[in-house]
Amino acid sequence: MRRPVLLVVAHGSRDPRHAATVHALVRRVRALRPGLRVETGFLDFNIPSVKGVLESLDAEGVRDVVALPLLLTRAFHAKADIPAVLAEAPPRLRIRRAEVLGPSPLLLTALERRLYEAGLTPADKSSTGVVLASAGSSDPEAIAVIAAIAREWRHTGWCAVRPAFASASLPRTEQAVRELRALGCARVAVAPYVLAPGFLPDRIVRGAADADVLADVLGPSPEVARLLLDRYDAARVPVLAAVGA
């Protein structure tokens, strides 16, 4: 019995850096598990579309697919856009939807990796305040998750951790930077809790102008690639059970 195809469902963006980062992440996933077929589909702006990939898989005779939302929180895209596009898939396809990526300890590890790559060291943690800067959402569940991640991360030894949002919610990155300065943190770092560059991540970068350290987006970090496979494995078990594998 063949393993289900992993379909990574990305948001898409007019910014070419977004798709390039998604493809780099997918290449890393393929390298971690060479026998697994991994496809990428975009909800908007980029090709191939999710609909187009599903139709192609169906035409090839593929029957089992795990659709994995390349999202960090369960907000509008996870609750509405992705279910809607999957509902339009060819009826012969058996599709399981994996969970969104966050929250996960692997993402915290990836965030710290990016901060250390930007110049911090573990010895800096106790004197450094961190802004956990996400894209933002009007969904209260997603905002609550970001706040909970910031609280959890603070307990790993940072001077302080404050959530910030590039849209829809407050505070903005620059406000959180000022708050950490007022708390007396010796340095302030901004950790973008986003997967790829684009319009809102660029707003985070501008908001980090007065910070001492700005980390890169999570992108194709090894932890994110591992997390994709963890989510795939958790979703594929019911698929195999359903087909008697």
Short mmCIF file of C-alpha atoms in Angstrom, two decimals:
data_model
loop_
_atom_site.label_atom_id
_atom_site.label_comp_id
_atom_site.label_asym_id
_atom_site.label_seq_id
_atom_site.Cartn_x
_atom_site.Cartn_y
_atom_site.Cartn_z
CA MET A 1 0.00 0.00 0.00
CA ARG A 2 1.45 3.33 -1.04
CA ARG A 3 1.75 6.07 1.50
CA PRO A 4 -0.68 8.96 1.03
CA VAL A 5 0.65 11.88 -0.92
CA LEU A 6 1.50 14.86 1.26
CA LEU A 7 -0.05 18.03 -0.15
CA VAL A 8 1.35 21.14 1.49
CA VAL A 9 -1.30 23.86 1.30
CA ALA A 10 0.33 27.29 1.32
CA HIS A 11 -1.36 30.66 1.43
CA GLY A 12 0.40 32.24 -1.53
CA SER A 13 1.57 35.82 -2.04
CA ARG A 14 2.35 38.38 -4.72
CA ASP A 15 5.80 38.59 -3.12
CA PRO A 16 8.05 36.07 -4.94
CA ARG A 17 10.02 35.47 -1.76
CA HIS A 18 7.00 33.72 -0.28
CA ALA A 19 6.77 30.95 -2.87
CA ALA A 20 10.56 30.57 -2.97
CA THR A 21 10.61 30.00 0.80
CA VAL A 22 7.74 27.51 0.64
CA HIS A 23 9.50 25.53 -2.07
CA ALA A 24 12.75 25.53 -0.07
CA LEU A 25 10.87 24.12 2.93
CA VAL A 26 9.25 21.42 0.80
CA ARG A 27 12.64 20.44 -0.61
CA ARG A 28 13.90 19.96 2.94
CA VAL A 29 10.89 17.78 3.76
CA ARG A 30 11.57 15.63 0.70
CA ALA A 31 15.21 15.29 1.73
CA LEU A 32 14.19 14.11 5.20
CA ARG A 33 11.89 11.43 3.76
CA PRO A 34 12.98 10.53 0.22
CA GLY A 35 10.28 7.90 -0.35
CA LEU A 36 7.42 10.29 0.34
CA ARG A 37 5.73 12.16 -2.48
CA VAL A 38 5.28 15.78 -1.48
CA GLU A 39 3.31 18.28 -3.58
CA THR A 40 2.66 21.97 -3.03
CA GLY A 41 -0.53 23.89 -3.78
CA PHE A 42 -1.36 27.55 -3.16
CA LEU A 43 -4.66 29.07 -2.11
CA ASP A 44 -4.05 32.30 -3.99
CA PHE A 45 -1.61 34.29 -6.11
CA ASN A 46 0.78 31.43 -6.99
CA ILE A 47 0.63 28.27 -9.06
CA PRO A 48 -0.06 25.45 -8.92
CA SER A 49 -3.36 26.00 -7.15
CA VAL A 50 -4.60 23.49 -4.57
CA LYS A 51 -7.52 22.67 -6.88
CA GLY A 52 -5.18 22.05 -9.80
CA VAL A 53 -2.89 19.76 -7.81
CA LEU A 54 -5.82 17.70 -6.53
CA GLU A 55 -7.22 17.30 -10.04
CA SER A 56 -3.81 16.21 -11.35
CA LEU A 57 -3.39 13.67 -8.57
CA ASP A 58 -6.83 12.27 -9.30
CA ALA A 59 -6.02 12.00 -13.00
CA GLU A 60 -2.87 10.03 -12.13
CA GLY A 61 -4.87 7.55 -10.11
CA VAL A 62 -3.79 8.73 -6.67
CA ARG A 63 -6.46 7.97 -4.11
CA ASP A 64 -5.07 8.97 -0.69
CA VAL A 65 -3.90 12.46 0.19
CA VAL A 66 -2.96 14.20 3.42
CA ALA A 67 -3.57 17.94 3.06
CA LEU A 68 -1.36 19.88 5.44
CA PRO A 69 -2.11 23.58 6.05
CA LEU A 70 1.13 25.55 6.05
CA LEU A 71 -0.23 27.75 8.81
CA LEU A 72 0.89 28.50 12.34
CA THR A 73 -2.56 29.04 13.88
CA ARG A 74 -6.13 27.92 13.34
CA ALA A 75 -7.56 31.15 12.00
CA PHE A 76 -9.76 31.99 8.99
CA HIS A 77 -7.70 30.19 6.35
CA ALA A 78 -7.62 26.98 8.37
CA LYS A 79 -11.28 27.15 9.36
CA ALA A 80 -12.83 28.36 6.10
CA ASP A 81 -10.62 28.65 3.01
CA ILE A 82 -8.90 25.28 3.17
CA PRO A 83 -12.01 23.21 4.03
CA ALA A 84 -13.83 24.94 1.15
CA VAL A 85 -11.19 24.15 -1.46
CA LEU A 86 -10.81 20.55 -0.24
CA ALA A 87 -14.57 20.08 -0.43
CA GLU A 88 -14.32 20.72 -4.17
CA ALA A 89 -11.74 17.96 -4.70
CA PRO A 90 -12.51 15.07 -7.08
CA PRO A 91 -14.77 12.64 -5.21
CA ARG A 92 -12.47 9.65 -5.75
CA LEU A 93 -9.78 11.24 -3.61
CA ARG A 94 -9.69 10.29 0.06
CA ILE A 95 -8.35 13.37 1.82
CA ARG A 96 -7.35 13.75 5.44
CA ARG A 97 -6.56 17.21 6.72
CA ALA A 98 -3.55 17.48 9.01
CA GLU A 99 -3.44 19.92 11.90
CA VAL A 100 -1.89 23.36 11.51
CA LEU A 101 1.73 23.60 12.58
CA GLY A 102 1.35 25.55 15.79
CA PRO A 103 1.70 25.44 18.63
CA SER A 104 4.64 23.05 18.92
CA PRO A 105 7.89 22.83 20.90
CA LEU A 106 9.64 22.43 17.56
CA LEU A 107 8.55 25.94 16.60
CA LEU A 108 10.05 27.35 19.79
CA THR A 109 13.29 25.59 18.94
CA ALA A 110 13.16 27.05 15.43
CA LEU A 111 12.56 30.54 16.83
CA GLU A 112 15.60 30.23 19.07
CA ARG A 113 17.66 28.89 16.17
CA ARG A 114 16.83 32.04 14.19
CA LEU A 115 17.70 34.29 17.14
CA TYR A 116 21.06 32.59 17.61
CA GLU A 117 21.74 32.83 13.88
CA ALA A 118 21.06 36.57 14.21
CA GLY A 119 23.79 36.93 16.83
CA LEU A 120 22.40 36.02 20.24
CA THR A 121 23.82 33.22 22.37
CA PRO A 122 22.19 31.09 25.09
CA ALA A 123 24.11 33.18 27.62
CA ASP A 124 22.14 36.25 26.48
CA LYS A 125 18.72 34.82 27.34
CA SER A 126 18.34 36.14 30.88
CA SER A 127 19.11 39.73 29.81
CA THR A 128 17.19 39.74 26.52
CA GLY A 129 13.55 40.58 26.00
CA VAL A 130 11.93 39.00 22.96
CA VAL A 131 9.05 40.21 20.84
CA LEU A 132 7.15 37.26 19.42
CA ALA A 133 5.91 38.99 16.28
CA SER A 134 3.14 37.28 14.35
CA ALA A 135 1.11 38.34 11.32
CA GLY A 136 -2.00 38.89 13.43
CA SER A 137 -5.58 37.75 13.12
CA SER A 138 -9.13 38.83 13.92
CA ASP A 139 -9.75 35.32 15.28
CA PRO A 140 -9.69 35.33 19.11
CA GLU A 141 -8.53 31.70 19.20
CA ALA A 142 -5.45 32.50 17.13
CA ILE A 143 -4.60 35.54 19.26
CA ALA A 144 -4.95 33.50 22.45
CA VAL A 145 -2.58 30.87 21.06
CA ILE A 146 0.10 33.47 20.32
CA ALA A 147 -0.24 34.90 23.83
CA ALA A 148 0.06 31.41 25.33
CA ILE A 149 3.18 30.68 23.29
CA ALA A 150 4.77 33.92 24.55
CA ARG A 151 4.02 32.94 28.17
CA GLU A 152 5.45 29.46 27.65
CA TRP A 153 8.57 30.78 25.95
CA ARG A 154 9.21 33.23 28.76
CA HIS A 155 9.61 30.28 31.16
CA THR A 156 12.59 28.97 29.19
CA GLY A 157 14.85 31.71 30.55
CA TRP A 158 14.31 34.91 28.57
CA CYS A 159 14.17 38.22 30.44
CA ALA A 160 10.65 38.71 29.06
CA VAL A 161 8.60 37.72 26.02
CA ARG A 162 5.84 39.87 24.59
CA PRO A 163 3.49 39.00 21.71
CA ALA A 164 2.98 41.50 18.90
CA PHE A 165 0.92 41.56 15.72
CA ALA A 166 1.43 43.06 12.28
CA SER A 167 -2.30 43.42 11.66
CA ALA A 168 -5.77 43.12 13.20
CA SER A 169 -4.60 43.07 16.82
CA LEU A 170 -2.40 45.04 19.19
CA PRO A 171 0.29 45.64 20.22
CA ARG A 172 2.37 46.28 17.12
CA THR A 173 6.01 45.18 17.04
CA GLU A 174 7.35 48.66 17.73
CA GLN A 175 5.07 49.02 20.77
CA ALA A 176 6.27 45.71 22.20
CA VAL A 177 9.90 46.76 21.64
CA ARG A 178 9.29 49.93 23.65
CA GLU A 179 7.57 47.96 26.41
CA LEU A 180 10.55 45.64 26.78
CA ARG A 181 12.90 48.62 26.91
CA ALA A 182 10.78 50.08 29.71
CA LEU A 183 11.01 46.80 31.61
CA GLY A 184 14.77 47.21 31.72
CA CYS A 185 15.85 44.36 29.44
CA ALA A 186 19.48 44.90 28.44
CA ARG A 187 18.69 44.10 24.82
CA VAL A 188 15.56 43.54 22.77
CA ALA A 189 15.19 40.97 20.02
CA VAL A 190 12.36 40.49 17.55
CA ALA A 191 11.50 36.92 16.54
CA PRO A 192 9.08 36.80 13.58
CA TYR A 193 6.56 34.01 14.13
CA VAL A 194 5.94 33.73 10.41
CA LEU A 195 6.91 31.12 7.85
CA ALA A 196 7.86 33.21 4.83
CA PRO A 197 8.54 36.79 3.78
CA GLY A 198 5.77 38.99 2.47
CA PHE A 199 3.73 42.12 3.15
CA LEU A 200 3.00 41.53 6.85
CA PRO A 201 6.45 40.13 7.67
CA ASP A 202 7.91 43.28 6.10
CA ARG A 203 5.76 45.30 8.50
CA ILE A 204 7.32 43.33 11.35
CA VAL A 205 10.77 44.20 10.03
CA ARG A 206 9.92 47.90 9.98
CA GLY A 207 8.53 47.67 13.51
CA ALA A 208 11.80 46.12 14.68
CA ALA A 209 13.86 49.17 13.67
CA ASP A 210 14.68 50.05 17.29
CA ALA A 211 15.40 46.48 18.41
CA ASP A 212 18.94 45.22 18.92
CA VAL A 213 18.39 41.93 17.09
CA LEU A 214 16.01 40.91 14.31
CA ALA A 215 15.73 37.21 13.51
CA ASP A 216 14.82 35.78 10.14
CA VAL A 217 11.47 34.16 9.34
CA LEU A 218 11.11 30.50 10.29
CA GLY A 219 11.29 29.43 6.64
CA PRO A 220 12.94 26.12 5.77
CA SER A 221 14.42 25.51 9.21
CA PRO A 222 15.01 21.83 10.01
CA GLU A 223 12.56 22.00 12.91
CA VAL A 224 9.74 23.21 10.67
CA ALA A 225 10.48 20.47 8.15
CA ARG A 226 10.36 17.85 10.92
CA LEU A 227 7.11 19.31 12.17
CA LEU A 228 5.50 18.94 8.75
CA LEU A 229 6.35 15.26 8.79
CA ASP A 230 5.04 14.89 12.35
CA ARG A 231 1.72 16.42 11.31
CA TYR A 232 1.63 14.20 8.21
CA ASP A 233 2.29 11.05 10.24
CA ALA A 234 -0.44 11.92 12.74
CA ALA A 235 -2.97 12.44 9.94
CA ARG A 236 -2.05 9.49 7.75
CA VAL A 237 -2.81 6.81 10.34
CA PRO A 238 -6.60 7.19 9.96
CA VAL A 239 -6.16 7.17 6.17
CA LEU A 240 -4.37 3.84 6.22
CA ALA A 241 -6.82 2.38 8.70
CA ALA A 242 -9.72 3.45 6.51
CA VAL A 243 -8.34 1.63 3.49
CA GLY A 244 -7.32 -1.45 5.44
CA ALA A 245 -3.57 -0.89 5.33
#
